[in-house]
Structures are given as structure tokens and as C-alpha cells.
PDB file of C-alpha atoms in Angstrom:
ATOM      1  CA  MET A  11     -83.167 -45.896  17.541  1.00  0.00           C
ATOM      2  CA  THR A  12     -83.934 -43.380  15.046  1.00  0.00           C
ATOM      3  CA  THR A  13     -82.085 -40.452  17.318  1.00  0.00           C
ATOM      4  CA  ASN A  14     -79.154 -42.387  17.736  1.00  0.00           C
ATOM      5  CA  ALA A  15     -78.810 -42.847  13.555  1.00  0.00           C
ATOM      6  CA  THR A  16     -79.697 -39.525  13.591  1.00  0.00           C
ATOM      7  CA  ILE A  17     -77.077 -37.969  15.684  1.00  0.00           C
ATOM      8  CA  ASP A  18     -74.693 -40.418  13.598  1.00  0.00           C
ATOM      9  CA  SER A  19     -75.607 -39.106  10.152  1.00  0.00           C
ATOM     10  CA  LYS A  20     -75.188 -35.573  11.458  1.00  0.00           C
ATOM     11  CA  LEU A  21     -72.021 -36.860  12.826  1.00  0.00           C
ATOM     12  CA  VAL A  22     -70.920 -38.564   9.564  1.00  0.00           C
ATOM     13  CA  ARG A  23     -72.185 -35.166   7.881  1.00  0.00           C
ATOM     14  CA  ALA A  24     -69.707 -32.708   9.759  1.00  0.00           C
ATOM     15  CA  ILE A  25     -66.558 -35.657   9.496  1.00  0.00           C
ATOM     16  CA  ALA A  26     -67.351 -35.257   5.667  1.00  0.00           C
ATOM     17  CA  ASP A  27     -67.697 -31.679   5.576  1.00  0.00           C
ATOM     18  CA  GLU A  28     -64.633 -30.974   7.074  1.00  0.00           C
ATOM     19  CA  GLN A  29     -62.116 -33.255   5.735  1.00  0.00           C
ATOM     20  CA  LEU A  30     -64.027 -31.612   2.411  1.00  0.00           C
ATOM     21  CA  ALA A  31     -62.966 -28.324   3.777  1.00  0.00           C
ATOM     22  CA  ASN A  32     -59.552 -29.520   4.342  1.00  0.00           C
ATOM     23  CA  ASN A  33     -58.859 -31.312   1.012  1.00  0.00           C
ATOM     24  CA  VAL A  34     -60.372 -27.789  -0.384  1.00  0.00           C
ATOM     25  CA  PHE A  35     -57.949 -25.591   1.544  1.00  0.00           C
ATOM     26  CA  MET A  36     -54.858 -28.199   0.396  1.00  0.00           C
ATOM     27  CA  ILE A  37     -56.192 -28.151  -3.065  1.00  0.00           C
ATOM     28  CA  GLU A  38     -55.990 -23.952  -2.846  1.00  0.00           C
ATOM     29  CA  TRP A  39     -52.442 -24.911  -1.572  1.00  0.00           C
ATOM     30  CA  LEU A  40     -51.099 -26.828  -3.781  1.00  0.00           C
ATOM     31  CA  VAL A  41     -52.171 -24.333  -6.352  1.00  0.00           C
ATOM     32  CA  LYS A  42     -50.746 -21.208  -4.713  1.00  0.00           C
ATOM     33  CA  ALA A  43     -47.621 -22.946  -4.644  1.00  0.00           C
ATOM     34  CA  GLN A  44     -47.474 -24.402  -7.918  1.00  0.00           C
ATOM     35  CA  GLN A  45     -48.278 -20.855  -9.233  1.00  0.00           C
ATOM     36  CA  GLN A  46     -45.167 -19.360  -7.350  1.00  0.00           C
ATOM     37  CA  LEU A  47     -42.681 -22.036  -8.710  1.00  0.00           C
ATOM     38  CA  SER A  48     -44.072 -21.282 -12.132  1.00  0.00           C
ATOM     39  CA  LEU A  49     -43.298 -17.465 -11.215  1.00  0.00           C
ATOM     40  CA  GLN A  50     -39.849 -18.560  -9.643  1.00  0.00           C
ATOM     41  CA  GLN A  51     -38.918 -20.708 -12.783  1.00  0.00           C
ATOM     42  CA  ARG A  52     -39.640 -17.706 -15.313  1.00  0.00           C
ATOM     43  CA  LEU A  53     -37.614 -15.573 -13.487  1.00  0.00           C
ATOM     44  CA  ILE A  54     -34.859 -18.211 -13.499  1.00  0.00           C
ATOM     45  CA  ASP A  55     -35.256 -18.441 -17.255  1.00  0.00           C
ATOM     46  CA  GLN A  56     -35.261 -14.732 -17.930  1.00  0.00           C
ATOM     47  CA  GLN A  57     -31.966 -14.145 -15.373  1.00  0.00           C
ATOM     48  CA  GLN A  58     -30.223 -17.474 -17.450  1.00  0.00           C
ATOM     49  CA  GLN A  59     -31.098 -15.532 -20.940  1.00  0.00           C
ATOM     50  CA  GLN A  60     -30.196 -12.010 -19.474  1.00  0.00           C
ATOM     51  CA  ILE A  61     -26.610 -13.925 -18.101  1.00  0.00           C
ATOM     52  CA  SER A  62     -26.307 -15.715 -21.604  1.00  0.00           C
ATOM     53  CA  THR A  63     -26.868 -12.073 -23.694  1.00  0.00           C
ATOM     54  CA  GLN A  64     -24.303 -10.258 -20.783  1.00  0.00           C
ATOM     55  CA  GLN A  65     -21.756 -13.341 -21.907  1.00  0.00           C
ATOM     56  CA  GLN A  66     -22.042 -12.953 -25.677  1.00  0.00           C
ATOM     57  CA  GLU A  67     -21.281  -8.892 -25.229  1.00  0.00           C
ATOM     58  CA  ILE A  68     -18.643  -9.839 -23.263  1.00  0.00           C
ATOM     59  CA  GLU A  69     -16.943 -12.232 -25.654  1.00  0.00           C
ATOM     60  CA  LYS A  70     -17.496  -9.695 -28.348  1.00  0.00           C
ATOM     61  CA  LEU A  71     -15.919  -6.764 -26.287  1.00  0.00           C
ATOM     62  CA  LYS A  72     -12.700  -9.304 -25.713  1.00  0.00           C
ATOM     63  CA  GLU A  73     -12.612  -9.821 -29.368  1.00  0.00           C
ATOM     64  CA  GLU A  74     -12.396  -6.326 -30.399  1.00  0.00           C
ATOM     65  CA  ARG A  75     -10.128  -5.583 -27.660  1.00  0.00           C
ATOM     66  CA  ASP A  76      -7.417  -8.173 -28.924  1.00  0.00           C
ATOM     67  CA  LYS A  77      -8.381  -6.870 -32.398  1.00  0.00           C
ATOM     68  CA  LEU A  78      -7.467  -3.190 -31.226  1.00  0.00           C
ATOM     69  CA  LYS A  79      -4.090  -4.477 -29.381  1.00  0.00           C
ATOM     70  CA  ASN A  80      -2.756  -6.101 -31.878  1.00  0.00           C
ATOM     71  CA  ARG A  81      -3.308  -3.554 -34.824  1.00  0.00           C
ATOM     72  CA  ASN A  82      -0.680  -2.520 -36.885  1.00  0.00           C
ATOM     73  CA  SER A  83      -0.082  -1.468 -40.611  1.00  0.00           C
ATOM     74  CA  LYS A  84       0.194  -5.278 -41.704  1.00  0.00           C
ATOM     75  CA  ASN A  85      -3.349  -5.890 -40.839  1.00  0.00           C
ATOM     76  CA  SER A  86      -5.044  -3.032 -40.643  1.00  0.00           C
ATOM     77  CA  SER A  87      -5.285   0.748 -42.618  1.00  0.00           C
ATOM     78  CA  VAL A  88      -3.469   2.391 -39.583  1.00  0.00           C
ATOM     79  CA  PRO A  89       0.297   4.182 -41.133  1.00  0.00           C
ATOM     80  CA  PRO A  90       3.494   2.184 -39.936  1.00  0.00           C
ATOM     81  CA  SER A  91       4.712   5.087 -37.853  1.00  0.00           C
ATOM     82  CA  SER A  92       1.786   4.147 -35.537  1.00  0.00           C
ATOM     83  CA  ASP A  93       3.232   0.904 -34.331  1.00  0.00           C
ATOM     84  CA  GLN A  94       4.699   0.679 -31.032  1.00  0.00           C
ATOM     85  CA  LEU A  95       7.439  -1.374 -30.278  1.00  0.00           C
ATOM     86  CA  LYS A  96       6.377  -3.791 -27.640  1.00  0.00           C
ATOM     87  CA  LYS A  97       9.483  -4.794 -25.167  1.00  0.00           C
ATOM     88  CA  PRO A  98       9.000  -9.202 -25.725  1.00  0.00           C
ATOM     89  CA  SER A  99       8.042 -11.032 -22.844  1.00  0.00           C
ATOM     90  CA  ASP A 100      10.373 -12.448 -20.184  1.00  0.00           C
ATOM     91  CA  LYS A 101       8.621 -15.166 -18.848  1.00  0.00           C
ATOM     92  CA  LYS A 102       9.145 -17.404 -21.527  1.00  0.00           C
ATOM     93  CA  LYS A 103      12.971 -16.836 -20.873  1.00  0.00           C
ATOM     94  CA  ARG A 104      12.384 -17.513 -17.290  1.00  0.00           C
ATOM     95  CA  LYS A 105      13.637 -21.171 -16.385  1.00  0.00           C
ATOM     96  CA  LYS A 106      11.529 -22.967 -14.212  1.00  0.00           C
ATOM     97  CA  GLY A 107      12.472 -23.514 -10.557  1.00  0.00           C
ATOM     98  CA  PHE A 108      14.701 -20.228 -10.901  1.00  0.00           C
ATOM     99  CA  LYS A 109      13.850 -17.058  -8.680  1.00  0.00           C
ATOM    100  CA  ARG A 110      13.695 -13.646  -9.444  1.00  0.00           C
ATOM    101  CA  GLY A 111      16.403 -10.898  -8.147  1.00  0.00           C
ATOM    102  CA  PRO A 112      20.089 -11.384  -7.413  1.00  0.00           C
ATOM    103  CA  LYS A 113      21.472 -14.198  -6.067  1.00  0.00           C
ATOM    104  CA  TYR A 114      23.245 -15.165  -2.673  1.00  0.00           C
ATOM    105  CA  ASP A 115      26.478 -15.089  -4.079  1.00  0.00           C
ATOM    106  CA  HIS A 116      25.625 -12.582  -6.264  1.00  0.00           C
ATOM    107  CA  LEU A 117      28.401  -9.595  -6.341  1.00  0.00           C
ATOM    108  CA  GLY A 118      27.180  -6.098  -4.964  1.00  0.00           C
ATOM    109  CA  LYS A 119      28.437  -2.996  -6.191  1.00  0.00           C
ATOM    110  CA  THR A 120      29.451  -1.056  -3.063  1.00  0.00           C
ATOM    111  CA  ARG A 121      31.935  -4.012  -2.249  1.00  0.00           C
ATOM    112  CA  ASN A 122      34.419  -1.218  -3.129  1.00  0.00           C
ATOM    113  CA  GLY A 123      33.664   0.934  -0.770  1.00  0.00           C
ATOM    114  CA  PHE A 124      31.495   3.943   0.241  1.00  0.00           C
ATOM    115  CA  GLY A 125      33.900   6.684  -0.195  1.00  0.00           C
ATOM    116  CA  GLN A 126      35.950   8.977   2.257  1.00  0.00           C
ATOM    117  CA  PRO A 127      34.871   7.220   5.442  1.00  0.00           C
ATOM    118  CA  ASP A 128      33.297   9.257   8.468  1.00  0.00           C
ATOM    119  CA  LYS A 129      35.669   7.231  11.229  1.00  0.00           C
ATOM    120  CA  ILE A 130      38.178   4.926  11.151  1.00  0.00           C
ATOM    121  CA  VAL A 131      38.222   1.853  13.672  1.00  0.00           C
ATOM    122  CA  PRO A 132      41.511   0.156  13.785  1.00  0.00           C
ATOM    123  CA  LEU A 133      40.979  -3.349  15.084  1.00  0.00           C
ATOM    124  CA  GLU A 134      44.023  -4.270  16.940  1.00  0.00           C
ATOM    125  CA  LEU A 135      45.251  -7.964  18.266  1.00  0.00           C
ATOM    126  CA  GLU A 136      47.568  -8.318  21.086  1.00  0.00           C
ATOM    127  CA  ASN A 137      46.788 -12.156  21.905  1.00  0.00           C
ATOM    128  CA  CYS A 138      46.458 -15.287  19.914  1.00  0.00           C
ATOM    129  CA  PRO A 139      43.039 -16.576  19.827  1.00  0.00           C
ATOM    130  CA  VAL A 140      44.344 -20.396  19.525  1.00  0.00           C
ATOM    131  CA  CYS A 141      46.489 -20.821  22.482  1.00  0.00           C
ATOM    132  CA  GLY A 142      46.286 -17.122  23.740  1.00  0.00           C
ATOM    133  CA  GLY A 143      49.869 -16.099  23.331  1.00  0.00           C
ATOM    134  CA  SER A 144      51.429 -12.693  22.582  1.00  0.00           C
ATOM    135  CA  VAL A 145      51.238 -11.988  18.655  1.00  0.00           C
ATOM    136  CA  GLU A 146      53.191  -9.699  16.780  1.00  0.00           C
ATOM    137  CA  ARG A 147      52.019  -7.780  13.325  1.00  0.00           C
ATOM    138  CA  ASP A 148      53.803  -8.243  10.239  1.00  0.00           C
ATOM    139  CA  GLU A 149      54.396  -4.999   8.658  1.00  0.00           C
ATOM    140  CA  VAL A 150      55.343  -6.424   5.334  1.00  0.00           C
ATOM    141  CA  VAL A 151      51.752  -7.804   4.422  1.00  0.00           C
ATOM    142  CA  PRO A 152      49.068  -5.062   3.868  1.00  0.00           C
ATOM    143  CA  GLU A 153      46.261  -5.067   6.049  1.00  0.00           C
ATOM    144  CA  LYS A 154      42.503  -5.565   4.945  1.00  0.00           C
ATOM    145  CA  VAL A 155      40.136  -2.526   4.590  1.00  0.00           C
ATOM    146  CA  GLN A 156      36.608  -3.640   4.867  1.00  0.00           C
ATOM    147  CA  GLN A 157      33.970  -0.096   4.669  1.00  0.00           C
ATOM    148  CA  VAL A 158      30.463  -1.003   6.601  1.00  0.00           C
ATOM    149  CA  ALA A 159      27.809   1.273   6.305  1.00  0.00           C
ATOM    150  CA  GLU A 160      25.520   1.262   9.966  1.00  0.00           C
ATOM    151  CA  VAL A 161      23.675   3.248  11.765  1.00  0.00           C
ATOM    152  CA  VAL A 162      24.631   5.378  14.665  1.00  0.00           C
ATOM    153  CA  ASP A 163      23.729   5.402  18.179  1.00  0.00           C
ATOM    154  CA  GLN A 164      22.400   8.573  17.963  1.00  0.00           C
ATOM    155  CA  PRO A 165      21.360   9.399  14.494  1.00  0.00           C
ATOM    156  CA  ILE A 166      19.404  12.679  15.365  1.00  0.00           C
ATOM    157  CA  GLU A 167      21.636  15.463  16.623  1.00  0.00           C
ATOM    158  CA  ILE A 168      19.673  18.179  18.785  1.00  0.00           C
ATOM    159  CA  ARG A 169      20.782  21.892  18.300  1.00  0.00           C
ATOM    160  CA  GLU A 170      19.615  24.539  20.209  1.00  0.00           C
ATOM    161  CA  TYR A 171      19.723  28.147  18.470  1.00  0.00           C
ATOM    162  CA  ARG A 172      20.209  31.040  20.919  1.00  0.00           C
ATOM    163  CA  ARG A 173      19.335  34.274  18.907  1.00  0.00           C
ATOM    164  CA  GLY A 174      20.506  37.841  20.108  1.00  0.00           C
ATOM    165  CA  PHE A 175      18.027  40.778  19.494  1.00  0.00           C
ATOM    166  CA  TYR A 176      19.655  43.328  17.674  1.00  0.00           C
ATOM    167  CA  LYS A 177      18.834  47.175  16.692  1.00  0.00           C
ATOM    168  CA  CYS A 178      19.936  49.020  13.845  1.00  0.00           C
ATOM    169  CA  PRO A 179      21.027  52.640  14.918  1.00  0.00           C
ATOM    170  CA  SER A 180      21.087  53.828  11.389  1.00  0.00           C
ATOM    171  CA  CYS A 181      17.252  53.150  10.183  1.00  0.00           C
ATOM    172  CA  GLY A 182      16.003  52.100  13.659  1.00  0.00           C
ATOM    173  CA  TRP A 183      15.228  48.343  12.681  1.00  0.00           C
ATOM    174  CA  SER A 184      15.027  45.999  15.346  1.00  0.00           C
ATOM    175  CA  ASP A 185      14.790  42.301  15.897  1.00  0.00           C
ATOM    176  CA  TYR A 186      15.790  38.682  16.527  1.00  0.00           C
ATOM    177  CA  SER A 187      18.364  37.114  14.376  1.00  0.00           C
ATOM    178  CA  PRO A 188      17.501  35.310  11.858  1.00  0.00           C
ATOM    179  CA  VAL A 189      17.181  31.270  11.959  1.00  0.00           C
ATOM    180  CA  PRO A 190      18.970  29.379   9.556  1.00  0.00           C
ATOM    181  CA  LEU A 191      17.481  27.833   6.347  1.00  0.00           C
ATOM    182  CA  GLY A 192      15.931  24.292   7.161  1.00  0.00           C
ATOM    183  CA  VAL A 193      14.749  25.730  10.268  1.00  0.00           C
ATOM    184  CA  LYS A 194      11.180  27.186  11.159  1.00  0.00           C
ATOM    185  CA  GLU A 195      10.029  29.904  13.797  1.00  0.00           C
ATOM    186  CA  GLY A 196       8.585  28.136  16.429  1.00  0.00           C
ATOM    187  CA  PHE A 197       8.904  24.368  15.010  1.00  0.00           C
ATOM    188  CA  SER A 198      10.907  21.557  16.900  1.00  0.00           C
ATOM    189  CA  TYR A 199      11.814  19.690  14.100  1.00  0.00           C
ATOM    190  CA  GLY A 200      14.240  20.601  11.225  1.00  0.00           C
ATOM    191  CA  ALA A 201      14.189  20.470   7.086  1.00  0.00           C
ATOM    192  CA  ARG A 202      15.850  16.896   6.593  1.00  0.00           C
ATOM    193  CA  LEU A 203      13.424  15.122   9.305  1.00  0.00           C
ATOM    194  CA  SER A 204      10.319  16.366   7.905  1.00  0.00           C
ATOM    195  CA  SER A 205      11.905  15.397   4.768  1.00  0.00           C
ATOM    196  CA  ILE A 206      12.278  11.855   6.082  1.00  0.00           C
ATOM    197  CA  VAL A 207       8.690  12.191   7.593  1.00  0.00           C
ATOM    198  CA  GLY A 208       7.136  13.022   4.197  1.00  0.00           C
ATOM    199  CA  TRP A 209       8.938  10.266   1.942  1.00  0.00           C
ATOM    200  CA  LEU A 210       7.966   7.841   5.198  1.00  0.00           C
ATOM    201  CA  GLY A 211       3.942   8.791   4.068  1.00  0.00           C
ATOM    202  CA  TYR A 212       4.161   9.834   0.511  1.00  0.00           C
ATOM    203  CA  GLY A 213       6.851   6.939  -0.436  1.00  0.00           C
ATOM    204  CA  GLY A 214       6.704   4.407   2.203  1.00  0.00           C
ATOM    205  CA  ASN A 215       2.920   4.522   2.382  1.00  0.00           C
ATOM    206  CA  LEU A 216       3.406   4.412   6.212  1.00  0.00           C
ATOM    207  CA  THR A 217       0.164   4.909   8.244  1.00  0.00           C
ATOM    208  CA  TRP A 218       0.336   8.219  11.131  1.00  0.00           C
ATOM    209  CA  ARG A 219       0.876   5.655  13.931  1.00  0.00           C
ATOM    210  CA  LYS A 220       3.503   3.816  12.054  1.00  0.00           C
ATOM    211  CA  GLN A 221       5.219   7.085  11.381  1.00  0.00           C
ATOM    212  CA  GLU A 222       5.169   8.386  14.895  1.00  0.00           C
ATOM    213  CA  HIS A 223       6.843   4.836  16.076  1.00  0.00           C
ATOM    214  CA  PHE A 224       9.344   5.227  13.438  1.00  0.00           C
ATOM    215  CA  ILE A 225      10.672   8.806  14.531  1.00  0.00           C
ATOM    216  CA  GLU A 226      10.393   7.492  18.268  1.00  0.00           C
ATOM    217  CA  TYR A 227      11.780   4.044  18.311  1.00  0.00           C
ATOM    218  CA  VAL A 228      14.242   5.012  15.325  1.00  0.00           C
ATOM    219  CA  PHE A 229      15.463   8.362  16.159  1.00  0.00           C
ATOM    220  CA  GLY A 230      14.344   8.294  19.786  1.00  0.00           C
ATOM    221  CA  ILE A 231      12.608  11.529  19.942  1.00  0.00           C
ATOM    222  CA  PRO A 232       9.129  12.269  20.845  1.00  0.00           C
ATOM    223  CA  ILE A 233       6.772  13.425  18.195  1.00  0.00           C
ATOM    224  CA  SER A 234       2.966  14.244  18.039  1.00  0.00           C
ATOM    225  CA  GLN A 235       0.814  13.514  15.495  1.00  0.00           C
ATOM    226  CA  GLY A 236      -0.212  17.373  14.896  1.00  0.00           C
ATOM    227  CA  SER A 237       3.569  17.735  14.634  1.00  0.00           C
ATOM    228  CA  LEU A 238       3.655  15.213  11.977  1.00  0.00           C
ATOM    229  CA  ALA A 239       0.635  16.830   9.945  1.00  0.00           C
ATOM    230  CA  LYS A 240       2.864  20.382  10.196  1.00  0.00           C
ATOM    231  CA  MET A 241       5.888  18.169   8.653  1.00  0.00           C
ATOM    232  CA  HIS A 242       3.895  16.593   5.901  1.00  0.00           C
ATOM    233  CA  LYS A 243       2.336  20.620   5.166  1.00  0.00           C
ATOM    234  CA  TRP A 244       6.174  21.618   4.914  1.00  0.00           C
ATOM    235  CA  PHE A 245       7.381  18.666   2.695  1.00  0.00           C
ATOM    236  CA  GLN A 246       4.412  19.613   0.408  1.00  0.00           C
ATOM    237  CA  GLU A 247       5.462  22.913   0.127  1.00  0.00           C
ATOM    238  CA  SER A 248       8.877  22.492  -0.522  1.00  0.00           C
ATOM    239  CA  LEU A 249       7.354  20.675  -3.552  1.00  0.00           C
ATOM    240  CA  GLU A 250       5.512  23.783  -4.797  1.00  0.00           C
ATOM    241  CA  PRO A 251       7.282  26.027  -7.199  1.00  0.00           C
ATOM    242  CA  LEU A 252       9.587  28.621  -5.446  1.00  0.00           C
ATOM    243  CA  LEU A 253       7.831  31.303  -6.615  1.00  0.00           C
ATOM    244  CA  SER A 254       4.856  30.506  -4.181  1.00  0.00           C
ATOM    245  CA  LEU A 255       6.717  29.232  -1.493  1.00  0.00           C
ATOM    246  CA  PRO A 256       6.467  30.713   1.957  1.00  0.00           C
ATOM    247  CA  ALA A 257       9.680  29.092   3.210  1.00  0.00           C
ATOM    248  CA  VAL A 258      12.341  26.943   1.051  1.00  0.00           C
ATOM    249  CA  LEU A 259      12.627  23.554   2.577  1.00  0.00           C
ATOM    250  CA  ILE A 260      16.694  22.466   2.460  1.00  0.00           C
ATOM    251  CA  VAL A 261      17.228  18.965   2.708  1.00  0.00           C
TER     252      VAL A 261
END
């Protein structure tokens, strides 16, 4: 009996020691967690304080900006000559529900035509569109004229320049006849087309791929990005002062 009691007493003591160790570990973990939470809370408080300070500085800057924006000779010491005329905003005048821009029934400026036409197309009628019988034109009633601007089937013209070789018996000069203005030696694209490509890049903000597709599908001629780069370089050179131009771009 004494031996069993001793064993039970040791077992109970071991269990108690293990439970005490677990309790101590748990208490240490809780203390560390509480310390971390306290540190995070201090960081959050500091960040909130910084945000509040920055917000106050932003409000002050906004007030100073508004004061500078609305400053004139009446509310400050600046001279009257420094007062700027401000165009009134049309947002107040704009009615709700009305869209900006011309209306669908707006009279166009080109309705009277474009001047001298490039091509005159007479539209004759031989049969009545209702019954199919023969019709006669009434010469007393004046004809109706309508000019229409349209893209032609082949907007690009392929020109082949043939240049002979010449010699001067007086001074001994010899060379091929010069290319006309708007043509670069050894380059397959003219000045006007290069100007269009330059506008597509700098004015239209089109990418190289879109410029390439535009030239190929709209104008119907093949082109590479290397040729596009040369056309853009030529376009840039045409905008430089005439004294520094190696080749004048004529549009």
C-alpha cells in the first residue's frame, strides 16, 4: 500500500507540475500578446495624430489657395492692373437635360458646297420609279445640285520617276536629274503622305501599330514601322527652322 501511495503521489505531483508549467506558458503568451497589442495601439494613435495634423495643414493650404485665387484690387493691396478678367462659367446657364454640341437639325456650314467640284456626275432617269413607264425631263424646272465630299477608291497615286544621266561638256559636271520637291532620294513615300503620318502620331496620338494599319487599310499600300520612323523624322525636320533643314518638306 505504501508503494502504491508513493506512486500515486508522484503521478499527481507530475501532473500538477505539468499543469503549472502550461499555466506559466499561457500567462507569458498572454503578456506578450498584450504588449504587442499595446504597441500596435500606440502606432495607430500616432498615425491618427499624423493624419489629423496633415488634414489640418491641407485645410490651411486650401484656404490660402482660395485667398490667392480670389485676390484682387478690392480685397487686397494689389494694383487694379493686376486684376484678371475671368470668363463666367456656362455651367449655370446650361439647362438640365440638354447635351452640348450641335443639334441634329443644326444647319451645316458646308451646305452651300465646297466650291469648284472635282467631278460632275449627272443622275439621269429613264423610267418612272412607280409604274416603270418612260419619263421626260422638265427643262423649265431648274435642276437640283448637291455637292458631296467623299473618299475616292484609290486616294494614293503611285508615281514612278525616271531620271536620266546628264553631263555638262562645259564644266564636266555629270549626275542624274534631281528629284522634285516633296521627294527624298531613295525613299518610297512622298512628303504629303509623310505629313499625314506625322499628324497621326503627334496630332492623333495613334500608336505605331494603328498608324501602320491606317496606311495599309485606308490607303491600300504596304508600310513597315521602319518606314514610319523615317516619315516621322522627315516630319520633324520640316518643322525646324529653314536654315537648319537638310530637306524641305512640301505639303
